[in-house]
């Protein structure tokens, strides 16, 4: 005899089944990172000097100094390129267009190096590089840095240094109209790359391919970690970077990608958009880190001279010439506002009730430490938004300060994109971030000294990255009272050769143990004490070990 149910019983059972399904769908997921780890992100030293805070280091290394390279086999720039499988995706530069699609980045660098070496009349010397297109700039810089010719790289809008010795200048490689007059005439060879010079780019690559096949690759010996491989003009200084600076920067960049609860570092499967020009120290260090991990690279450019509009950003994200981005790196001043406006504009077509419910639901998940793309609220609203903006594959967004962004904007972006949105702190003399927020830190916290949230708080920029030792120099009474505030001072192997830094920004500290002797040229201060660099950034460190910058008192930084 079978079971029989009346209509009321069936309706009740159906309602219970629906409620169970909805409850299961709306269940809170576990936090992505243990709260204890977020409460202790930097480790202070047990002692300090008067008017100074203790020295803070990244907590993930237990307070110990990290190695100068991520792997024993990576000693020089040659080693980094040798292991890379990176491909240029949707590149717009004259060199990438001349090569066509599907070529590996390292392959283009090898051919370009041979082609350039064949053009130069001297065996060694300096080459002035001033290219507006980021892809062209990266390829030329890498080609010259692994050759006997050393590049002196100028970022967009940067003037050539007057101190550059004319007798050592072998060539200039520039965009059309970048150099005119005496500076260009000093060089024996002038090469122009850009939209109107496709034939020049094609000739360099084709001739270089033939020469490379014949064994005339124009390569220099791999050298030692202490060898200077390139110079970058930044912050009014011609900064010289060694192989050790490059490998140490890879260690610092690794702080952005935690290994728990799952591996997050870039891989061959990633398609990365970088809005940082590789002719700046920060942009070059980022590009080198992505190359070391074989990620696919693209360097889109937004309109210069005016505020980026959301429509332009939307067209850039939807470009058919490259896969959808999985990682995006950009200056906060350049991308944060148009992306925020784009996200809001994409939600205008939906019901205000749906938008409000989805927003509140995702914010509740963020309060519980949960970042997800698979919630009920994503299916209701945000999944369609990500498809419309071509950000369906995005797994992390990194925005470099200054400026520090409002915490409310971070929450809106995290809710809409369903992935980590973290802030880093860039400095014009460093190849890597000075500080970087944890990818899965979605806490909304009041700044140091405040007891409650008021709604317009700026976000912190995270703890010091691996390899960075920082301390704050400020008022003794405030520091003794527990208010750790002052000018940020840093000691790190990522810093360029001290002889190329502004001496007025250097400080010595004989009471603290020094780093191992700096490779390369000997610098007078280093004989007696370790070198600390005054960043000019006024900041405060919270009890969690995160850094909060005070932009009203800080000098102008990276754009």
Coordinates of C-alpha atoms in Angstrom, one line a residue:
X1 CA 0.0 0.0 0.0
X2 CA 1.6 3.3 -1.1
X3 CA 1.9 6.5 0.8
X4 CA -0.8 9.0 0.1
X5 CA -0.6 12.8 0.8
X6 CA -3.3 15.3 0.7
X7 CA -2.8 18.6 -1.0
X8 CA -2.0 20.5 2.2
X9 CA 0.7 18.0 3.2
X10 CA 2.3 18.2 -0.3
X11 CA 2.3 22.0 -0.1
X12 CA 3.9 22.0 3.3
X13 CA 6.6 19.5 2.2
X14 CA 7.3 21.6 -0.9
X15 CA 7.6 24.7 1.2
X16 CA 10.1 23.0 3.5
X17 CA 12.2 21.7 0.6
X18 CA 12.3 25.2 -0.8
X19 CA 13.3 26.7 2.6
X20 CA 16.0 24.1 3.0
X21 CA 17.4 24.8 -0.5
X22 CA 17.4 28.6 0.2
X23 CA 19.0 28.1 3.6
X24 CA 21.7 26.0 2.1
X25 CA 22.3 28.5 -0.6
X26 CA 22.5 31.4 1.8
X27 CA 24.7 29.6 4.4
X28 CA 27.8 31.6 5.4
X29 CA 31.0 30.3 4.0
X30 CA 34.1 30.0 6.3
X31 CA 36.5 33.0 6.3
X32 CA 39.3 32.7 3.8
X33 CA 42.0 33.6 6.4
X34 CA 42.1 33.1 10.2
X35 CA 41.4 36.3 12.1
X36 CA 44.5 35.7 14.3
X37 CA 46.7 36.1 11.2
X38 CA 45.0 39.4 10.3
X39 CA 45.6 40.7 13.9
X40 CA 49.3 40.2 13.7
X41 CA 50.5 41.2 10.2
X42 CA 53.9 42.8 11.1
X43 CA 56.4 41.9 13.9
X44 CA 58.0 44.8 15.9
X45 CA 61.6 44.4 17.2
X46 CA 61.9 44.2 21.0
X47 CA 63.9 47.5 21.3
X48 CA 63.8 50.9 19.7
X49 CA 65.7 54.2 19.7
X50 CA 64.5 57.5 21.1
X51 CA 62.1 59.3 18.7
X52 CA 61.8 56.2 16.7
X53 CA 59.5 53.2 16.6
X54 CA 60.7 49.6 16.7
X55 CA 61.7 48.1 13.4
X56 CA 58.8 46.3 11.8
X57 CA 59.0 43.4 9.4
X58 CA 56.5 41.2 7.7
X59 CA 55.0 38.6 10.1
X60 CA 54.9 35.8 7.5
X61 CA 58.7 35.4 7.8
X62 CA 58.6 35.3 11.6
X63 CA 60.7 38.4 11.9
X64 CA 63.7 36.8 10.2
X65 CA 65.3 38.3 7.1
X66 CA 64.1 36.6 3.9
X67 CA 66.6 35.5 1.3
X68 CA 67.8 37.8 -1.5
X69 CA 66.3 35.6 -4.2
X70 CA 63.2 33.4 -4.4
X71 CA 65.2 30.4 -5.6
X72 CA 68.9 29.5 -5.5
X73 CA 69.0 29.2 -9.2
X74 CA 67.9 32.8 -9.7
X75 CA 71.0 34.9 -9.4
X76 CA 70.8 37.3 -12.3
X77 CA 68.4 38.7 -14.9
X78 CA 69.6 36.1 -17.4
X79 CA 68.3 33.3 -15.0
X80 CA 64.9 35.0 -14.7
X81 CA 64.4 35.2 -18.4
X82 CA 65.7 31.7 -19.0
X83 CA 62.9 30.1 -17.1
X84 CA 60.1 32.3 -18.3
X85 CA 57.3 31.2 -20.7
X86 CA 55.4 34.5 -20.8
X87 CA 53.5 35.6 -23.8
X88 CA 52.5 39.1 -24.8
X89 CA 48.7 39.3 -25.1
X90 CA 47.1 42.0 -27.2
X91 CA 50.2 44.2 -27.3
X92 CA 50.0 47.4 -29.2
X93 CA 53.7 48.4 -29.5
X94 CA 55.5 48.5 -32.8
X95 CA 57.8 45.7 -31.9
X96 CA 54.9 43.3 -30.8
X97 CA 52.9 44.2 -33.9
X98 CA 55.8 43.6 -36.2
X99 CA 56.4 40.2 -34.6
X100 CA 52.7 39.1 -34.8
X101 CA 50.7 37.1 -32.3
X102 CA 51.8 34.0 -30.4
X103 CA 55.5 34.9 -29.8
X104 CA 57.0 34.3 -26.4
X105 CA 58.3 37.4 -24.7
X106 CA 61.8 36.0 -24.2
X107 CA 62.0 35.0 -27.8
X108 CA 61.3 38.6 -28.9
X109 CA 63.9 39.9 -26.4
X110 CA 66.6 37.5 -27.8
X111 CA 65.9 38.6 -31.4
X112 CA 65.7 42.3 -30.5
X113 CA 69.0 42.1 -28.6
X114 CA 70.9 40.6 -31.5
X115 CA 69.3 43.2 -33.9
X116 CA 70.2 46.1 -31.7
X117 CA 73.8 44.9 -31.0
X118 CA 74.4 44.7 -34.7
X119 CA 73.4 48.4 -35.1
X120 CA 75.7 49.8 -32.5
X121 CA 79.2 51.0 -33.5
X122 CA 80.8 50.4 -30.1
X123 CA 81.2 47.2 -28.1
X124 CA 80.0 48.7 -24.8
X125 CA 78.4 51.8 -23.5
X126 CA 75.1 53.5 -22.4
X127 CA 71.9 53.5 -24.4
X128 CA 69.3 56.2 -23.6
X129 CA 65.8 54.6 -23.8
X130 CA 62.7 56.9 -23.9
X131 CA 59.7 55.0 -25.3
X132 CA 56.1 55.9 -24.6
X133 CA 54.6 52.5 -25.5
X134 CA 55.0 50.3 -22.5
X135 CA 55.5 47.0 -24.4
X136 CA 58.2 48.5 -26.6
X137 CA 59.9 50.0 -23.5
X138 CA 59.9 46.6 -21.7
X139 CA 61.3 44.7 -24.7
X140 CA 64.1 47.2 -25.4
X141 CA 65.0 47.5 -21.7
X142 CA 65.3 43.7 -21.2
X143 CA 67.2 43.3 -24.4
X144 CA 69.8 45.9 -23.5
X145 CA 70.0 44.8 -19.8
X146 CA 71.2 41.4 -20.9
X147 CA 73.7 42.8 -23.4
X148 CA 77.0 44.6 -23.0
X149 CA 75.1 47.9 -23.4
X150 CA 73.4 49.3 -20.3
X151 CA 70.1 51.1 -20.7
X152 CA 69.3 54.4 -19.1
X153 CA 65.5 54.3 -19.0
X154 CA 63.3 57.4 -19.0
X155 CA 59.7 57.2 -17.9
X156 CA 56.9 59.1 -19.7
X157 CA 57.4 62.8 -19.3
X158 CA 60.9 62.4 -17.8
X159 CA 63.8 64.5 -19.1
X160 CA 67.2 63.1 -19.9
X161 CA 69.7 63.6 -17.0
X162 CA 72.3 66.3 -17.6
X163 CA 75.0 64.1 -15.9
X164 CA 74.9 61.5 -18.6
X165 CA 78.5 61.4 -20.1
X166 CA 78.3 62.1 -23.8
X167 CA 81.4 60.0 -24.5
X168 CA 79.7 56.8 -23.1
X169 CA 76.5 57.3 -25.0
X170 CA 76.2 54.7 -27.8
X171 CA 72.7 55.3 -29.0
X172 CA 69.3 56.7 -28.3
X173 CA 66.1 54.6 -28.7
X174 CA 63.0 56.8 -28.5
X175 CA 59.5 57.5 -29.6
X176 CA 58.9 59.9 -32.5
X177 CA 59.5 63.5 -31.3
X178 CA 60.7 62.5 -27.9
X179 CA 64.3 63.8 -28.4
X180 CA 65.3 66.8 -30.4
X181 CA 68.4 68.9 -30.5
X182 CA 71.7 68.4 -28.7
X183 CA 70.8 65.3 -26.7
X184 CA 69.9 63.2 -29.8
X185 CA 73.0 64.4 -31.7
X186 CA 75.3 63.2 -29.0
X187 CA 74.6 59.6 -29.9
X188 CA 76.2 57.9 -32.8
X189 CA 73.1 55.9 -33.5
X190 CA 69.5 57.1 -33.3
X191 CA 66.6 54.5 -33.4
X192 CA 63.0 55.6 -33.4
X193 CA 60.2 53.2 -32.5
X194 CA 56.5 54.0 -32.6
X195 CA 53.3 54.2 -34.7
X196 CA 55.2 55.7 -37.6
X197 CA 58.2 53.4 -37.4
X198 CA 56.8 49.9 -38.0
X199 CA 59.4 49.2 -40.7
X200 CA 62.3 50.0 -38.2
X201 CA 60.8 47.5 -35.7
X202 CA 60.3 44.8 -38.3
X203 CA 63.9 45.2 -39.6
X204 CA 65.3 44.9 -36.1
X205 CA 63.4 41.7 -35.3
X206 CA 64.0 40.1 -38.7
X207 CA 67.7 40.8 -38.8
X208 CA 68.0 39.8 -35.1
X209 CA 66.3 36.5 -35.8
X210 CA 68.9 35.7 -38.5
X211 CA 71.8 36.8 -36.4
X212 CA 70.6 34.8 -33.4
X213 CA 70.3 31.7 -35.5
X214 CA 73.9 32.2 -36.6
X215 CA 75.0 32.4 -32.9
X216 CA 75.5 36.2 -32.9
X217 CA 73.1 36.9 -30.1
X218 CA 74.7 40.0 -28.6
X219 CA 74.4 38.6 -25.1
X220 CA 76.7 39.6 -22.2
X221 CA 77.9 37.1 -19.6
X222 CA 75.4 36.3 -16.9
X223 CA 77.7 38.2 -14.4
X224 CA 77.4 38.4 -10.7
X225 CA 74.6 39.5 -8.3
X226 CA 76.5 42.7 -7.6
X227 CA 76.6 43.8 -11.3
X228 CA 74.6 46.8 -12.4
X229 CA 72.2 45.8 -15.2
X230 CA 70.2 49.0 -15.8
X231 CA 69.5 52.5 -14.7
X232 CA 66.1 54.2 -14.4
X233 CA 65.6 57.9 -14.1
X234 CA 63.0 58.4 -11.4
X235 CA 62.3 61.0 -8.7
X236 CA 64.9 63.2 -10.3
X237 CA 67.7 60.6 -9.8
X238 CA 69.4 58.2 -12.1
X239 CA 69.0 55.0 -10.1
X240 CA 71.3 52.1 -10.7
X241 CA 69.9 48.6 -10.1
X242 CA 71.9 45.4 -9.7
X243 CA 71.0 41.8 -10.3
X244 CA 70.5 41.4 -6.6
X245 CA 68.1 44.3 -6.5
X246 CA 66.0 42.5 -9.2
X247 CA 66.0 39.1 -7.4
X248 CA 65.2 40.7 -4.0
X249 CA 62.3 42.5 -5.6
X250 CA 60.8 39.2 -6.6
X251 CA 60.8 38.1 -3.0
X252 CA 59.0 41.3 -2.0
X253 CA 56.4 41.0 -4.8
X254 CA 55.6 37.5 -3.5
X255 CA 54.1 39.1 -0.3
X256 CA 51.0 40.0 -2.4
X257 CA 50.1 36.3 -3.0
X258 CA 49.5 34.2 0.1
X259 CA 49.9 30.4 -0.2
X260 CA 47.0 29.6 2.1
X261 CA 44.2 28.6 1.9
X262 CA 45.2 28.0 -1.7
X263 CA 48.1 29.0 -3.9
X264 CA 47.5 32.4 -5.4
X265 CA 50.8 33.3 -7.3
X266 CA 50.6 34.1 -11.0
X267 CA 51.0 31.1 -13.3
X268 CA 51.1 30.4 -17.0
X269 CA 47.3 30.3 -17.0
X270 CA 47.0 34.0 -15.9
X271 CA 46.3 36.9 -18.2
X272 CA 47.5 40.1 -16.5
X273 CA 46.7 43.7 -17.2
X274 CA 49.4 46.2 -15.9
X275 CA 48.7 49.9 -16.0
X276 CA 52.1 50.6 -14.5
X277 CA 54.6 51.7 -17.1
X278 CA 57.7 49.4 -17.1
X279 CA 59.9 52.5 -17.5
X280 CA 59.4 53.2 -13.8
X281 CA 61.0 51.2 -11.1
X282 CA 57.7 49.9 -9.7
X283 CA 56.4 49.1 -13.2
X284 CA 59.6 47.3 -14.2
X285 CA 59.7 45.3 -11.0
X286 CA 56.1 44.2 -11.5
X287 CA 56.7 43.2 -15.1
X288 CA 59.8 41.2 -14.0
X289 CA 57.8 39.4 -11.3
X290 CA 55.1 38.4 -13.8
X291 CA 57.7 37.3 -16.3
X292 CA 59.4 35.1 -13.7
X293 CA 56.1 33.4 -13.1
X294 CA 55.4 33.0 -16.9
X295 CA 52.1 35.0 -16.7
X296 CA 50.6 36.4 -19.9
X297 CA 51.2 40.2 -20.1
X298 CA 49.3 43.1 -21.5
X299 CA 50.1 46.8 -20.9
X300 CA 47.0 48.8 -21.8
X301 CA 47.2 52.6 -21.8
X302 CA 44.5 55.1 -20.8
X303 CA 44.1 58.6 -22.1
X304 CA 46.7 61.0 -20.7
X305 CA 46.1 64.5 -19.6
X306 CA 42.5 64.1 -18.6
X307 CA 40.4 62.0 -16.3
X308 CA 39.6 58.5 -17.6
X309 CA 36.0 58.0 -18.4
X310 CA 34.2 54.7 -17.6
X311 CA 33.3 54.2 -21.3
X312 CA 37.0 54.1 -22.3
X313 CA 37.8 51.7 -19.5
X314 CA 34.9 49.4 -20.5
X315 CA 36.1 49.3 -24.1
X316 CA 39.6 48.5 -22.9
X317 CA 38.4 45.6 -20.7
X318 CA 36.3 44.2 -23.5
X319 CA 39.1 44.2 -26.1
X320 CA 39.0 41.1 -28.3
X321 CA 42.7 40.9 -28.9
X322 CA 43.5 39.3 -25.5
X323 CA 41.8 36.9 -23.1
X324 CA 39.7 38.3 -20.1
X325 CA 42.0 39.5 -17.4
X326 CA 42.6 37.3 -14.3
X327 CA 44.9 39.9 -12.5
X328 CA 44.9 43.7 -12.7
X329 CA 47.6 46.0 -11.3
X330 CA 47.1 49.8 -11.6
X331 CA 47.7 53.1 -9.8
X332 CA 44.8 54.0 -7.6
X333 CA 44.8 57.5 -9.0
X334 CA 44.3 56.2 -12.5
X335 CA 41.9 53.3 -12.3
X336 CA 39.9 53.4 -9.0
X337 CA 37.4 56.2 -9.9
X338 CA 36.6 55.0 -13.5
X339 CA 36.2 51.4 -12.4
X340 CA 34.0 52.4 -9.4
X341 CA 31.8 54.5 -11.7
X342 CA 31.7 51.7 -14.3
X343 CA 30.5 49.2 -11.7
X344 CA 27.8 51.6 -10.5
X345 CA 26.6 52.4 -14.0
X346 CA 26.3 48.7 -14.8
X347 CA 23.8 48.3 -11.9
X348 CA 21.5 51.2 -13.0
X349 CA 19.4 49.0 -15.2
X350 CA 18.4 46.7 -12.4
X351 CA 15.6 47.1 -9.9
X352 CA 16.6 49.2 -6.9
X353 CA 15.2 46.5 -4.6
X354 CA 17.4 43.8 -6.2
X355 CA 20.5 46.1 -6.1
X356 CA 19.9 47.0 -2.4
X357 CA 19.3 43.4 -1.4
X358 CA 22.3 42.0 -3.3
X359 CA 24.6 44.8 -1.9
X360 CA 23.5 44.2 1.7
X361 CA 23.8 40.4 1.2
X362 CA 27.4 40.7 -0.1
X363 CA 28.3 43.2 2.6
X364 CA 27.2 40.7 5.3
X365 CA 29.4 38.1 3.8
X366 CA 32.4 40.5 3.8
X367 CA 31.8 41.2 7.5
X368 CA 32.2 37.5 8.0
X369 CA 35.5 37.5 6.1
X370 CA 34.1 35.8 3.0
X371 CA 34.9 36.6 -0.6
X372 CA 33.0 34.6 -3.2
X373 CA 31.6 34.6 -6.7
X374 CA 29.2 31.8 -6.1
X375 CA 26.7 33.2 -3.6
X376 CA 23.0 33.7 -4.1
X377 CA 23.5 37.4 -4.4
X378 CA 26.1 37.0 -7.2
X379 CA 23.5 34.9 -9.1
X380 CA 20.9 37.6 -8.5
X381 CA 23.0 40.6 -9.7
X382 CA 26.8 40.6 -9.8
X383 CA 27.4 37.6 -12.1
X384 CA 25.7 39.5 -14.9
X385 CA 27.7 42.6 -14.1
X386 CA 31.0 40.8 -14.4
X387 CA 30.0 39.3 -17.7
X388 CA 29.0 42.7 -19.1
X389 CA 32.4 44.2 -18.1
X390 CA 34.4 41.1 -19.2
X391 CA 35.7 40.6 -15.6
X392 CA 34.3 37.2 -15.1
X393 CA 37.8 35.6 -14.7
X394 CA 39.3 38.3 -12.5
X395 CA 40.7 36.8 -9.3
X396 CA 42.5 39.9 -7.8
X397 CA 42.8 43.6 -8.3
X398 CA 45.8 45.6 -6.8
X399 CA 45.7 49.4 -6.6
X400 CA 48.9 51.2 -5.6
X401 CA 48.8 54.2 -3.3
X402 CA 48.9 57.1 -3.1
X403 CA 46.1 58.0 -2.8
X404 CA 44.6 55.7 -0.2
X405 CA 41.0 54.9 -1.1
X406 CA 37.9 55.0 1.0
X407 CA 37.1 51.7 2.7
X408 CA 33.5 51.9 1.4
X409 CA 34.8 51.9 -2.2
X410 CA 36.8 48.8 -1.5
X411 CA 33.8 47.1 -0.2
X412 CA 31.7 48.0 -3.3
X413 CA 34.4 46.7 -5.6
X414 CA 34.9 43.5 -3.6
X415 CA 31.2 42.9 -3.6
X416 CA 30.8 43.5 -7.3
X417 CA 33.9 41.8 -8.6
X418 CA 33.7 38.9 -6.1
X419 CA 37.5 38.8 -5.7
X420 CA 40.2 40.4 -3.5
X421 CA 40.8 44.1 -4.0
X422 CA 44.0 45.1 -2.2
X423 CA 46.1 48.2 -1.9
X424 CA 49.8 48.5 -2.0
X425 CA 52.2 51.4 -1.3
X426 CA 54.6 52.3 -4.1
X427 CA 57.7 54.5 -3.9
X428 CA 59.5 56.0 -6.9
X429 CA 62.9 54.5 -6.0
X430 CA 61.7 50.9 -5.3
X431 CA 61.2 48.0 -7.6
X432 CA 58.5 46.5 -5.4
X433 CA 55.8 47.7 -3.0
X434 CA 56.9 49.1 0.3
X435 CA 53.8 47.8 1.9
X436 CA 51.0 45.5 0.6
X437 CA 47.6 44.6 2.1
X438 CA 46.7 40.9 2.5
X439 CA 44.6 39.7 -0.4
X440 CA 41.9 38.3 1.9
X441 CA 41.9 41.0 4.5
X442 CA 38.3 42.4 4.1
X443 CA 38.1 43.9 7.6
X444 CA 36.7 47.4 7.9
X445 CA 38.7 49.0 10.7
X446 CA 38.9 52.5 12.2
X447 CA 42.3 54.2 11.7
X448 CA 44.7 54.2 14.6
X449 CA 43.5 56.6 17.3
X450 CA 39.8 56.4 16.3
X451 CA 37.4 54.4 18.4
X452 CA 34.6 53.9 15.8
X453 CA 33.9 54.0 12.1
X454 CA 32.5 57.2 10.7
X455 CA 32.0 56.1 7.1
X456 CA 34.7 58.0 5.2
X457 CA 37.8 56.3 6.5
X458 CA 40.7 55.6 4.2
X459 CA 42.0 52.1 3.8
X460 CA 45.4 51.0 5.1
X461 CA 48.1 49.8 2.8
X462 CA 49.0 46.7 4.7
X463 CA 52.1 45.6 6.5
X464 CA 55.7 45.9 5.1
X465 CA 56.4 43.4 2.3
X466 CA 58.9 40.7 2.6
X467 CA 62.5 42.0 2.6
X468 CA 61.4 45.5 3.9
X469 CA 62.5 46.7 7.3
X470 CA 60.6 49.8 8.3
X471 CA 60.5 52.2 11.2
X472 CA 58.8 55.5 11.9
X473 CA 60.8 58.6 13.1
X474 CA 58.5 60.9 15.0
X475 CA 57.7 62.4 18.4
X476 CA 59.0 60.5 21.4
X477 CA 56.1 61.4 23.6
X478 CA 53.5 60.0 21.1
X479 CA 55.6 56.9 20.4
X480 CA 56.0 56.2 24.2
X481 CA 52.3 56.6 24.6
X482 CA 51.6 53.9 22.0
X483 CA 50.9 56.2 19.0
X484 CA 53.3 54.9 16.4
X485 CA 53.4 57.8 13.9
X486 CA 56.2 59.5 11.9
X487 CA 58.2 59.5 8.7
X488 CA 58.5 56.1 7.2
X489 CA 62.2 55.0 6.9
X490 CA 63.1 51.8 5.1
X491 CA 66.1 49.4 4.9
X492 CA 66.0 46.8 2.2
X493 CA 68.1 45.0 -0.5
X494 CA 65.6 46.3 -3.0
X495 CA 67.0 49.8 -2.8
X496 CA 69.2 50.8 -5.7
X497 CA 72.9 51.5 -5.2
X498 CA 73.2 54.0 -2.3
X499 CA 75.7 56.1 -4.3
X500 CA 72.8 56.9 -6.8
X501 CA 70.4 58.0 -4.1
X502 CA 70.0 61.5 -2.7
X503 CA 72.5 61.7 0.2
X504 CA 70.2 63.9 2.3
X505 CA 67.6 61.1 2.3
X506 CA 70.1 58.5 3.7
X507 CA 70.5 57.8 7.4
X508 CA 72.8 55.5 9.4
X509 CA 72.0 53.6 12.5
X510 CA 75.0 52.2 14.4
X511 CA 73.0 50.7 17.2
X512 CA 71.2 48.1 15.0
X513 CA 72.9 45.2 13.2
X514 CA 73.8 45.9 9.6
X515 CA 72.7 44.0 6.6
X516 CA 75.5 41.9 4.9
X517 CA 77.8 44.2 2.9
X518 CA 76.1 45.7 -0.1
X519 CA 77.4 44.3 -3.4
X520 CA 79.1 46.5 -6.0
X521 CA 80.5 49.9 -5.3
X522 CA 81.5 50.7 -1.8
X523 CA 79.7 53.6 -0.1
X524 CA 81.3 55.6 2.7
X525 CA 78.3 55.4 5.2
X526 CA 78.1 51.7 4.8
X527 CA 81.5 51.1 6.3
X528 CA 80.2 52.2 9.7
X529 CA 76.5 51.5 9.7
X530 CA 73.6 50.2 7.7
X531 CA 71.8 52.5 5.2
X532 CA 68.3 53.6 5.9
X533 CA 66.3 55.6 3.3
X534 CA 63.9 58.4 4.3
X535 CA 60.8 57.9 2.1
X536 CA 59.2 61.2 2.9
X537 CA 55.9 59.4 3.7
X538 CA 54.2 60.2 7.0
X539 CA 52.4 57.2 8.3
X540 CA 51.1 55.4 11.3
X541 CA 51.2 51.8 12.3
X542 CA 48.2 50.1 14.0
X543 CA 48.2 47.4 16.5
X544 CA 47.6 44.9 13.7
X545 CA 50.9 45.9 12.1
X546 CA 49.3 47.6 9.1
X547 CA 50.5 51.0 7.8
X548 CA 48.1 54.0 7.4
X549 CA 49.5 56.8 5.3
X550 CA 48.9 60.5 6.1
X551 CA 48.8 62.1 2.6
X552 CA 48.4 65.6 4.0
X553 CA 51.9 65.5 5.4
X554 CA 53.6 63.3 2.8
X555 CA 55.6 64.4 -0.2
X556 CA 54.4 63.7 -3.8
X557 CA 55.0 60.1 -4.7
X558 CA 54.4 57.7 -7.7
X559 CA 51.9 58.7 -10.3

